[in-house]
């Protein structure tokens, strides 16, 4: 399986993540990539390939133009306003407030376009997010060109980014853009399977009213886990999208038995839906020792999960999302790929 990866991810490395009332070194840090790259080499995968430039044309079909412009200019505007630190949202639009006028002041714009203040924007964030998207797009092009599957080793991740808000370590929704590209390329129906521990609220948001893209996710119960306000089982889609959104919610301490049952449920739905292409939001934070998650998957379980996903038999782009048990992220991620490949 080919892997697409850009070194530009290093341009995004905020000094701080707001956690427990303090600033800590972000869980979502550059070293994550090193462990995955070294495991890919160890297991004899072909050398990673650098993507070309990101193409924002497909992104513009599903993302808000003002939001894209904001991401591109936020750092410079923040600095021009005399702010000394990284771009951090101190507040967010709340219930019963006005959301119909976008603030002029950069501080207000940041609050408008952010949904989770743990996530900082730095000087290189936009370039890193663009190059992360470029890797996803190169993987999609490889699969559209006839490869059975390709791996987009994306950083920063994307599945929490909505059409007009960033947060949860995510800026541009890589998986959603890949799904849209499969549609543009002629696939009548596309499925996004999200196995990251956290609900992919951004991807759900983007396709919620669409019947042509199925979103299926297995994640920690939002009553107990980020993103808290989305990901419940009764969110099934709206309008044309009714029935094309599937949330499998599991509680603290869930092990591979029930997790795999949920996976099979998602797979059955993907088959019934008649998807012609598959995008996997591949997070490995369902791992037992993940520092911010509460499932109990073990490393060999990821091999089995990969096998089940591979047996669906669809052209597939696997897009990297989360995973913060950094020492094991390489083994767990590559296990999914190897399971997939020998399905
Ligand atoms: C991104 B992805 C830890 C709370 C962290 C944000 C989690 C983002 C996860 N104190 N909240 O889905 O792996
Ligand atoms: Zn996650």
mmCIF file of C-alpha atoms and ligand atoms in Angstrom:
data_model
loop_
_atom_site.group_PDB
_atom_site.id
_atom_site.type_symbol
_atom_site.label_atom_id
_atom_site.label_comp_id
_atom_site.label_asym_id
_atom_site.label_seq_id
_atom_site.Cartn_x
_atom_site.Cartn_y
_atom_site.Cartn_z
ATOM 1 C CA UNK A 1 0.000 0.000 0.000
ATOM 2 C CA UNK A 2 1.289 3.459 -0.904
ATOM 3 C CA UNK A 3 1.556 6.128 1.787
ATOM 4 C CA UNK A 4 1.349 9.873 1.162
ATOM 5 C CA UNK A 5 2.965 12.146 3.706
ATOM 6 C CA UNK A 6 4.268 15.698 3.946
ATOM 7 C CA UNK A 7 7.040 16.895 6.248
ATOM 8 C CA UNK A 8 5.162 20.202 6.451
ATOM 9 C CA UNK A 9 3.249 18.801 9.422
ATOM 10 C CA UNK A 10 6.177 20.086 11.521
ATOM 11 C CA UNK A 11 5.065 23.641 10.781
ATOM 12 C CA UNK A 12 2.162 23.051 13.159
ATOM 13 C CA UNK A 13 3.289 22.505 16.728
ATOM 14 C CA UNK A 14 1.624 24.811 19.244
ATOM 15 C CA UNK A 15 3.472 25.304 22.508
ATOM 16 C CA UNK A 16 0.325 24.739 24.488
ATOM 17 C CA UNK A 17 -2.867 22.729 24.693
ATOM 18 C CA UNK A 18 -5.358 23.883 27.298
ATOM 19 C CA UNK A 19 -5.985 20.800 29.429
ATOM 20 C CA UNK A 20 -7.239 20.562 32.976
ATOM 21 C CA UNK A 21 -6.808 24.300 33.389
ATOM 22 C CA UNK A 22 -3.158 24.298 32.396
ATOM 23 C CA UNK A 23 -1.163 24.528 29.220
ATOM 24 C CA UNK A 24 0.467 21.211 28.446
ATOM 25 C CA UNK A 25 2.571 20.070 25.509
ATOM 26 C CA UNK A 26 -0.078 19.119 22.960
ATOM 27 C CA UNK A 27 -1.003 15.436 22.716
ATOM 28 C CA UNK A 28 -1.278 15.988 18.974
ATOM 29 C CA UNK A 29 2.453 16.543 18.378
ATOM 30 C CA UNK A 30 4.928 15.972 15.541
ATOM 31 C CA UNK A 31 6.577 12.931 17.179
ATOM 32 C CA UNK A 32 3.413 10.930 16.449
ATOM 33 C CA UNK A 33 4.455 10.817 12.812
ATOM 34 C CA UNK A 34 7.949 9.494 13.586
ATOM 35 C CA UNK A 35 6.589 6.357 15.221
ATOM 36 C CA UNK A 36 4.284 5.658 12.299
ATOM 37 C CA UNK A 37 6.998 6.281 9.713
ATOM 38 C CA UNK A 38 9.447 4.021 11.481
ATOM 39 C CA UNK A 39 6.909 1.194 11.793
ATOM 40 C CA UNK A 40 6.039 1.506 8.080
ATOM 41 C CA UNK A 41 9.749 1.069 7.267
ATOM 42 C CA UNK A 42 10.151 -1.795 9.712
ATOM 43 C CA UNK A 43 7.261 -3.656 8.063
ATOM 44 C CA UNK A 44 8.612 -3.176 4.568
ATOM 45 C CA UNK A 45 6.061 -0.697 3.249
ATOM 46 C CA UNK A 46 7.207 1.276 0.186
ATOM 47 C CA UNK A 47 8.843 4.643 0.963
ATOM 48 C CA UNK A 48 6.351 7.404 1.708
ATOM 49 C CA UNK A 49 5.591 9.794 -1.142
ATOM 50 C CA UNK A 50 5.310 13.565 -0.827
ATOM 51 C CA UNK A 51 2.020 14.912 -2.214
ATOM 52 C CA UNK A 52 1.727 17.751 -4.710
ATOM 53 C CA UNK A 53 0.011 21.002 -3.783
ATOM 54 C CA UNK A 54 -3.393 20.889 -2.127
ATOM 55 C CA UNK A 55 -6.275 21.634 -4.490
ATOM 56 C CA UNK A 56 -8.871 23.703 -2.677
ATOM 57 C CA UNK A 57 -11.480 23.373 -5.444
ATOM 58 C CA UNK A 58 -13.102 20.239 -3.972
ATOM 59 C CA UNK A 59 -12.754 21.692 -0.473
ATOM 60 C CA UNK A 60 -14.642 24.830 -1.504
ATOM 61 C CA UNK A 61 -17.660 22.698 -2.444
ATOM 62 C CA UNK A 62 -18.136 21.590 1.166
ATOM 63 C CA UNK A 63 -16.360 24.193 3.299
ATOM 64 C CA UNK A 64 -17.215 27.811 4.013
ATOM 65 C CA UNK A 65 -15.225 30.351 2.011
ATOM 66 C CA UNK A 66 -14.968 32.784 4.931
ATOM 67 C CA UNK A 67 -13.673 29.991 7.138
ATOM 68 C CA UNK A 68 -10.933 29.069 4.654
ATOM 69 C CA UNK A 69 -9.912 32.713 4.378
ATOM 70 C CA UNK A 70 -9.890 32.996 8.162
ATOM 71 C CA UNK A 71 -7.589 29.975 8.565
ATOM 72 C CA UNK A 72 -5.226 31.418 5.986
ATOM 73 C CA UNK A 73 -5.006 34.860 7.570
ATOM 74 C CA UNK A 74 -5.655 34.304 11.287
ATOM 75 C CA UNK A 75 -2.016 34.210 12.404
ATOM 76 C CA UNK A 76 -1.032 37.398 10.569
ATOM 77 C CA UNK A 77 -4.115 39.264 11.760
ATOM 78 C CA UNK A 78 -3.534 38.093 15.330
ATOM 79 C CA UNK A 79 0.041 39.339 15.242
ATOM 80 C CA UNK A 80 -0.964 42.596 13.525
ATOM 81 C CA UNK A 81 -3.391 43.226 16.398
ATOM 82 C CA UNK A 82 -0.465 43.002 18.808
ATOM 83 C CA UNK A 83 -1.298 39.624 20.341
ATOM 84 C CA UNK A 84 1.784 38.065 21.878
ATOM 85 C CA UNK A 85 0.954 34.383 22.099
ATOM 86 C CA UNK A 86 -0.553 31.720 19.883
ATOM 87 C CA UNK A 87 -4.048 32.121 18.477
ATOM 88 C CA UNK A 88 -6.409 30.773 21.123
ATOM 89 C CA UNK A 89 -10.164 31.239 21.380
ATOM 90 C CA UNK A 90 -11.089 32.443 24.837
ATOM 91 C CA UNK A 91 -14.822 32.089 24.228
ATOM 92 C CA UNK A 92 -17.197 30.654 21.661
ATOM 93 C CA UNK A 93 -20.618 31.609 20.302
ATOM 94 C CA UNK A 94 -23.145 30.335 22.806
ATOM 95 C CA UNK A 95 -26.846 29.564 22.994
ATOM 96 C CA UNK A 96 -29.213 32.417 22.149
ATOM 97 C CA UNK A 97 -26.446 34.716 20.923
ATOM 98 C CA UNK A 98 -26.142 36.220 17.453
ATOM 99 C CA UNK A 99 -24.192 34.200 14.899
ATOM 100 C CA UNK A 100 -25.351 36.103 11.828
ATOM 101 C CA UNK A 101 -22.630 38.769 11.839
ATOM 102 C CA UNK A 102 -18.970 37.869 11.796
ATOM 103 C CA UNK A 103 -16.892 40.012 14.149
ATOM 104 C CA UNK A 104 -14.441 42.513 12.643
ATOM 105 C CA UNK A 105 -11.889 42.141 15.423
ATOM 106 C CA UNK A 106 -9.589 39.141 15.063
ATOM 107 C CA UNK A 107 -10.247 38.095 18.666
ATOM 108 C CA UNK A 108 -13.945 37.817 17.830
ATOM 109 C CA UNK A 109 -13.290 36.077 14.518
ATOM 110 C CA UNK A 110 -11.270 33.435 16.329
ATOM 111 C CA UNK A 111 -14.169 32.804 18.687
ATOM 112 C CA UNK A 112 -16.594 32.686 15.755
ATOM 113 C CA UNK A 113 -14.605 30.103 13.796
ATOM 114 C CA UNK A 114 -13.492 27.919 16.742
ATOM 115 C CA UNK A 115 -15.455 25.275 18.621
ATOM 116 C CA UNK A 116 -12.824 24.034 21.101
ATOM 117 C CA UNK A 117 -10.199 26.228 22.695
ATOM 118 C CA UNK A 118 -7.613 23.505 23.391
ATOM 119 C CA UNK A 119 -6.561 23.965 19.754
ATOM 120 C CA UNK A 120 -4.143 26.795 18.955
ATOM 121 C CA UNK A 121 -3.225 28.255 15.582
ATOM 122 C CA UNK A 122 0.437 29.128 15.035
ATOM 123 C CA UNK A 123 2.466 30.674 12.214
ATOM 124 C CA UNK A 124 2.694 27.423 10.250
ATOM 125 C CA UNK A 125 -0.723 25.951 10.964
ATOM 126 C CA UNK A 126 -2.343 26.884 7.652
ATOM 127 C CA UNK A 127 0.521 25.466 5.582
ATOM 128 C CA UNK A 128 0.563 22.292 7.673
ATOM 129 C CA UNK A 129 -3.204 21.877 7.308
ATOM 130 C CA UNK A 130 -2.964 22.447 3.551
ATOM 131 C CA UNK A 131 -0.196 19.868 3.176
ATOM 132 C CA UNK A 132 -2.121 17.407 5.335
ATOM 133 C CA UNK A 133 -5.052 17.844 2.955
ATOM 134 C CA UNK A 134 -2.678 17.442 0.012
ATOM 135 C CA UNK A 135 -1.620 14.006 1.326
ATOM 136 C CA UNK A 136 -5.262 12.965 1.563
ATOM 137 C CA UNK A 137 -5.890 14.207 -1.958
ATOM 138 C CA UNK A 138 -2.858 12.380 -3.357
ATOM 139 C CA UNK A 139 -4.071 9.156 -1.737
ATOM 140 C CA UNK A 140 -7.510 9.714 -3.267
ATOM 141 C CA UNK A 141 -5.946 10.276 -6.689
ATOM 142 C CA UNK A 142 -4.000 7.020 -6.370
ATOM 143 C CA UNK A 143 -7.179 5.098 -5.570
ATOM 144 C CA UNK A 144 -9.200 6.881 -8.255
ATOM 145 C CA UNK A 145 -6.371 5.866 -10.609
ATOM 146 C CA UNK A 146 -6.876 2.181 -9.844
ATOM 147 C CA UNK A 147 -5.038 1.338 -6.613
ATOM 148 C CA UNK A 148 -7.108 -0.818 -4.300
ATOM 149 C CA UNK A 149 -6.216 1.375 -1.316
ATOM 150 C CA UNK A 150 -3.859 4.106 -0.168
ATOM 151 C CA UNK A 151 -2.833 5.563 3.160
ATOM 152 C CA UNK A 152 -2.859 9.309 3.798
ATOM 153 C CA UNK A 153 -0.582 9.938 6.766
ATOM 154 C CA UNK A 154 -2.217 13.234 7.655
ATOM 155 C CA UNK A 155 -1.212 15.618 10.405
ATOM 156 C CA UNK A 156 -2.935 17.717 11.621
ATOM 157 C CA UNK A 157 -6.015 15.469 11.679
ATOM 158 C CA UNK A 158 -9.360 16.598 10.305
ATOM 159 C CA UNK A 159 -12.525 14.854 11.483
ATOM 160 C CA UNK A 160 -13.541 17.457 14.101
ATOM 161 C CA UNK A 161 -13.342 20.347 11.635
ATOM 162 C CA UNK A 162 -16.800 21.335 10.379
ATOM 163 C CA UNK A 163 -17.618 23.408 7.322
ATOM 164 C CA UNK A 164 -16.890 26.571 9.263
ATOM 165 C CA UNK A 165 -15.217 25.749 12.591
ATOM 166 C CA UNK A 166 -11.907 24.293 13.738
ATOM 167 C CA UNK A 167 -11.140 22.563 17.044
ATOM 168 C CA UNK A 168 -10.277 19.172 18.516
ATOM 169 C CA UNK A 169 -6.795 19.483 16.937
ATOM 170 C CA UNK A 170 -8.420 19.717 13.464
ATOM 171 C CA UNK A 171 -8.524 22.502 10.860
ATOM 172 C CA UNK A 172 -9.435 21.080 7.455
ATOM 173 C CA UNK A 173 -11.572 17.969 7.227
ATOM 174 C CA UNK A 174 -9.343 15.745 5.109
ATOM 175 C CA UNK A 175 -11.682 12.730 5.098
ATOM 176 C CA UNK A 176 -14.675 14.816 4.024
ATOM 177 C CA UNK A 177 -12.763 16.338 1.122
ATOM 178 C CA UNK A 178 -11.678 12.856 -0.002
ATOM 179 C CA UNK A 179 -15.300 11.668 0.120
ATOM 180 C CA UNK A 180 -16.372 14.684 -1.952
ATOM 181 C CA UNK A 181 -13.602 13.940 -4.459
ATOM 182 C CA UNK A 182 -14.870 10.382 -4.914
ATOM 183 C CA UNK A 183 -18.313 11.850 -5.643
ATOM 184 C CA UNK A 184 -16.834 14.295 -8.152
ATOM 185 C CA UNK A 185 -15.016 11.382 -9.760
ATOM 186 C CA UNK A 186 -18.293 9.582 -10.410
ATOM 187 C CA UNK A 187 -18.931 7.380 -7.368
ATOM 188 C CA UNK A 188 -22.700 7.658 -6.814
ATOM 189 C CA UNK A 189 -22.424 6.813 -3.126
ATOM 190 C CA UNK A 190 -19.495 7.082 -0.765
ATOM 191 C CA UNK A 191 -19.091 5.904 2.825
ATOM 192 C CA UNK A 192 -16.934 7.411 5.552
ATOM 193 C CA UNK A 193 -16.144 4.948 8.332
ATOM 194 C CA UNK A 194 -14.732 6.701 11.389
ATOM 195 C CA UNK A 195 -12.973 4.389 13.872
ATOM 196 C CA UNK A 196 -11.203 7.126 15.840
ATOM 197 C CA UNK A 197 -12.179 7.009 19.520
ATOM 198 C CA UNK A 198 -13.754 10.472 19.233
ATOM 199 C CA UNK A 199 -16.915 11.156 17.292
ATOM 200 C CA UNK A 200 -16.151 12.785 13.931
ATOM 201 C CA UNK A 201 -18.527 15.671 14.501
ATOM 202 C CA UNK A 202 -17.011 17.663 11.650
ATOM 203 C CA UNK A 203 -17.581 14.963 9.055
ATOM 204 C CA UNK A 204 -21.082 14.320 10.367
ATOM 205 C CA UNK A 205 -21.854 18.035 10.176
ATOM 206 C CA UNK A 206 -20.644 18.345 6.590
ATOM 207 C CA UNK A 207 -22.747 15.464 5.241
ATOM 208 C CA UNK A 208 -25.698 15.499 7.639
ATOM 209 C CA UNK A 209 -28.247 16.603 5.049
ATOM 210 C CA UNK A 210 -26.844 14.559 2.191
ATOM 211 C CA UNK A 211 -28.006 11.149 1.091
ATOM 212 C CA UNK A 212 -25.015 10.442 -1.141
ATOM 213 C CA UNK A 213 -22.421 10.168 1.629
ATOM 214 C CA UNK A 214 -22.905 7.781 4.524
ATOM 215 C CA UNK A 215 -21.139 8.653 7.761
ATOM 216 C CA UNK A 216 -20.681 5.715 10.163
ATOM 217 C CA UNK A 217 -18.738 6.105 13.410
ATOM 218 C CA UNK A 218 -17.772 4.126 16.506
ATOM 219 C CA UNK A 219 -16.859 6.330 19.444
ATOM 220 C CA UNK A 220 -16.960 7.081 23.136
ATOM 221 C CA UNK A 221 -20.368 8.095 24.483
ATOM 222 C CA UNK A 222 -20.587 11.885 24.077
ATOM 223 C CA UNK A 223 -22.000 12.117 27.606
ATOM 224 C CA UNK A 224 -18.551 10.997 28.750
ATOM 225 C CA UNK A 225 -16.203 12.073 25.988
ATOM 226 C CA UNK A 226 -15.257 14.894 23.658
ATOM 227 C CA UNK A 227 -16.902 16.289 21.505
ATOM 228 C CA UNK A 228 -19.747 16.044 24.083
ATOM 229 C CA UNK A 229 -22.426 17.778 22.005
ATOM 230 C CA UNK A 230 -22.573 15.517 18.978
ATOM 231 C CA UNK A 231 -22.327 11.809 18.243
ATOM 232 C CA UNK A 232 -25.475 10.465 19.873
ATOM 233 C CA UNK A 233 -27.216 7.415 18.440
ATOM 234 C CA UNK A 234 -30.356 9.392 17.627
ATOM 235 C CA UNK A 235 -28.469 11.594 15.156
ATOM 236 C CA UNK A 236 -29.453 9.782 11.975
ATOM 237 C CA UNK A 237 -29.297 12.531 9.357
ATOM 238 C CA UNK A 238 -31.796 15.094 8.119
ATOM 239 C CA UNK A 239 -33.791 15.666 4.942
ATOM 240 C CA UNK A 240 -32.122 13.875 2.041
ATOM 241 C CA UNK A 241 -29.562 12.652 4.553
ATOM 242 C CA UNK A 242 -32.072 10.902 6.803
ATOM 243 C CA UNK A 243 -30.711 7.395 7.451
ATOM 244 C CA UNK A 244 -27.229 8.201 6.100
ATOM 245 C CA UNK A 245 -25.666 8.882 9.496
ATOM 246 C CA UNK A 246 -24.860 6.083 11.933
ATOM 247 C CA UNK A 247 -23.438 6.703 15.396
ATOM 248 C CA UNK A 248 -22.334 3.680 17.440
ATOM 249 C CA UNK A 249 -21.867 4.878 20.983
ATOM 250 C CA UNK A 250 -19.868 2.843 23.503
ATOM 251 C CA UNK A 251 -19.133 3.453 27.177
ATOM 252 C CA UNK A 252 -16.001 3.657 29.303
ATOM 253 C CA UNK A 253 -13.936 0.475 29.424
ATOM 254 C CA UNK A 254 -15.316 -1.003 26.193
ATOM 255 C CA UNK A 255 -13.112 -3.817 24.876
ATOM 256 C CA UNK A 256 -12.724 -5.362 21.438
ATOM 257 C CA UNK A 257 -15.766 -7.686 21.653
ATOM 258 C CA UNK A 258 -18.462 -5.018 21.635
ATOM 259 C CA UNK A 259 -16.269 -2.687 19.571
ATOM 260 C CA UNK A 260 -15.946 -5.284 16.795
ATOM 261 C CA UNK A 261 -19.699 -5.871 16.935
ATOM 262 C CA UNK A 262 -20.218 -2.159 16.330
ATOM 263 C CA UNK A 263 -17.692 -2.307 13.498
ATOM 264 C CA UNK A 264 -19.615 -5.161 11.862
ATOM 265 C CA UNK A 265 -22.812 -3.153 12.254
ATOM 266 C CA UNK A 266 -21.193 -0.208 10.450
ATOM 267 C CA UNK A 267 -19.862 -2.528 7.748
ATOM 268 C CA UNK A 268 -23.286 -4.058 7.150
ATOM 269 C CA UNK A 269 -24.717 -0.547 6.782
ATOM 270 C CA UNK A 270 -21.979 0.451 4.340
ATOM 271 C CA UNK A 271 -22.829 -2.605 2.221
ATOM 272 C CA UNK A 272 -26.596 -1.927 2.305
ATOM 273 C CA UNK A 273 -25.967 1.695 1.422
ATOM 274 C CA UNK A 274 -24.319 0.601 -1.803
ATOM 275 C CA UNK A 275 -21.145 2.625 -1.325
ATOM 276 C CA UNK A 276 -18.779 2.555 -4.291
ATOM 277 C CA UNK A 277 -15.817 4.001 -2.406
ATOM 278 C CA UNK A 278 -14.759 4.035 1.223
ATOM 279 C CA UNK A 279 -12.924 6.619 3.305
ATOM 280 C CA UNK A 280 -11.645 5.445 6.683
ATOM 281 C CA UNK A 281 -11.017 8.039 9.367
ATOM 282 C CA UNK A 282 -8.220 6.057 10.935
ATOM 283 C CA UNK A 283 -7.605 7.026 14.526
ATOM 284 C CA UNK A 284 -6.014 4.498 16.851
ATOM 285 C CA UNK A 285 -6.957 6.172 20.117
ATOM 286 C CA UNK A 286 -9.348 3.294 20.897
ATOM 287 C CA UNK A 287 -6.125 1.675 22.181
ATOM 288 C CA UNK A 288 -6.150 0.623 25.853
ATOM 289 C CA UNK A 289 -3.323 2.934 26.930
ATOM 290 C CA UNK A 290 -4.404 6.049 25.064
ATOM 291 C CA UNK A 291 -3.984 8.965 27.485
ATOM 292 C CA UNK A 292 -7.199 10.808 26.528
ATOM 293 C CA UNK A 293 -9.566 7.941 25.643
ATOM 294 C CA UNK A 294 -11.349 5.110 27.407
ATOM 295 C CA UNK A 295 -11.695 2.064 25.168
ATOM 296 C CA UNK A 296 -9.549 -1.020 25.718
ATOM 297 C CA UNK A 297 -8.431 -2.242 22.318
ATOM 298 C CA UNK A 298 -5.115 -4.058 22.229
ATOM 299 C CA UNK A 299 -2.604 -3.901 19.385
ATOM 300 C CA UNK A 300 -3.614 -7.206 17.689
ATOM 301 C CA UNK A 301 -7.227 -5.988 17.672
ATOM 302 C CA UNK A 302 -6.252 -3.333 15.146
ATOM 303 C CA UNK A 303 -5.005 -6.079 12.832
ATOM 304 C CA UNK A 304 -8.379 -7.788 13.056
ATOM 305 C CA UNK A 305 -10.237 -4.503 12.559
ATOM 306 C CA UNK A 306 -8.183 -3.813 9.441
ATOM 307 C CA UNK A 307 -9.047 -7.267 8.097
ATOM 308 C CA UNK A 308 -12.772 -6.681 8.587
ATOM 309 C CA UNK A 309 -12.552 -3.324 6.825
ATOM 310 C CA UNK A 310 -10.520 -4.830 3.994
ATOM 311 C CA UNK A 311 -13.156 -7.529 3.454
ATOM 312 C CA UNK A 312 -15.700 -4.858 2.526
ATOM 313 C CA UNK A 313 -13.830 -4.943 -0.757
ATOM 314 C CA UNK A 314 -14.209 -1.271 -1.715
ATOM 315 C CA UNK A 315 -11.616 1.120 -3.132
ATOM 316 C CA UNK A 316 -10.420 2.733 0.075
ATOM 317 C CA UNK A 317 -8.505 5.766 1.289
ATOM 318 C CA UNK A 318 -7.339 5.468 4.886
ATOM 319 C CA UNK A 319 -6.885 8.920 6.405
ATOM 320 C CA UNK A 320 -4.919 9.348 9.636
ATOM 321 C CA UNK A 321 -6.784 10.967 12.515
ATOM 322 C CA UNK A 322 -5.933 10.554 16.239
ATOM 323 C CA UNK A 323 -3.865 8.293 18.504
ATOM 324 C CA UNK A 324 -1.880 9.634 21.445
ATOM 325 C CA UNK A 325 -0.223 6.606 23.022
ATOM 326 C CA UNK A 326 2.741 7.686 20.988
ATOM 327 C CA UNK A 327 5.029 4.706 21.563
ATOM 328 C CA UNK A 328 2.344 2.339 20.235
ATOM 329 C CA UNK A 329 0.810 4.518 17.551
ATOM 330 C CA UNK A 330 3.051 3.063 14.850
ATOM 331 C CA UNK A 331 2.260 -0.568 15.581
ATOM 332 C CA UNK A 332 -1.458 0.100 15.969
ATOM 333 C CA UNK A 333 -1.776 2.159 12.802
ATOM 334 C CA UNK A 334 0.271 -0.163 10.636
ATOM 335 C CA UNK A 335 -1.636 -3.151 12.056
ATOM 336 C CA UNK A 336 -4.819 -1.704 10.543
ATOM 337 C CA UNK A 337 -3.067 -1.323 7.190
ATOM 338 C CA UNK A 338 -1.598 -4.831 7.274
ATOM 339 C CA UNK A 339 -4.904 -6.375 8.338
ATOM 340 C CA UNK A 340 -6.582 -4.508 5.490
ATOM 341 C CA UNK A 341 -3.996 -5.657 2.971
ATOM 342 C CA UNK A 342 -4.267 -9.355 3.815
ATOM 343 C CA UNK A 343 -8.046 -9.421 4.094
HETATM 344 C C1 LIG B 1 -8.812 14.576 18.304
HETATM 345 B B1 LIG B 1 -8.959 13.250 17.529
HETATM 346 C C2 LIG B 1 -7.964 16.250 26.690
HETATM 347 C C3 LIG B 1 -9.213 16.746 25.963
HETATM 348 C C4 LIG B 1 -8.919 16.829 24.508
HETATM 349 C C5 LIG B 1 -9.804 17.242 22.342
HETATM 350 C C6 LIG B 1 -9.638 15.870 21.809
HETATM 351 C C7 LIG B 1 -9.411 15.887 20.321
HETATM 352 C C8 LIG B 1 -9.198 14.535 19.750
HETATM 353 N N1 LIG B 1 -7.748 16.967 27.906
HETATM 354 N N2 LIG B 1 -10.019 17.301 23.755
HETATM 355 O O1 LIG B 1 -10.293 12.781 17.435
HETATM 356 O O2 LIG B 1 -8.155 12.173 18.056
HETATM 357 ZN ZN1 LIG B 2 -9.608 10.876 18.513
#
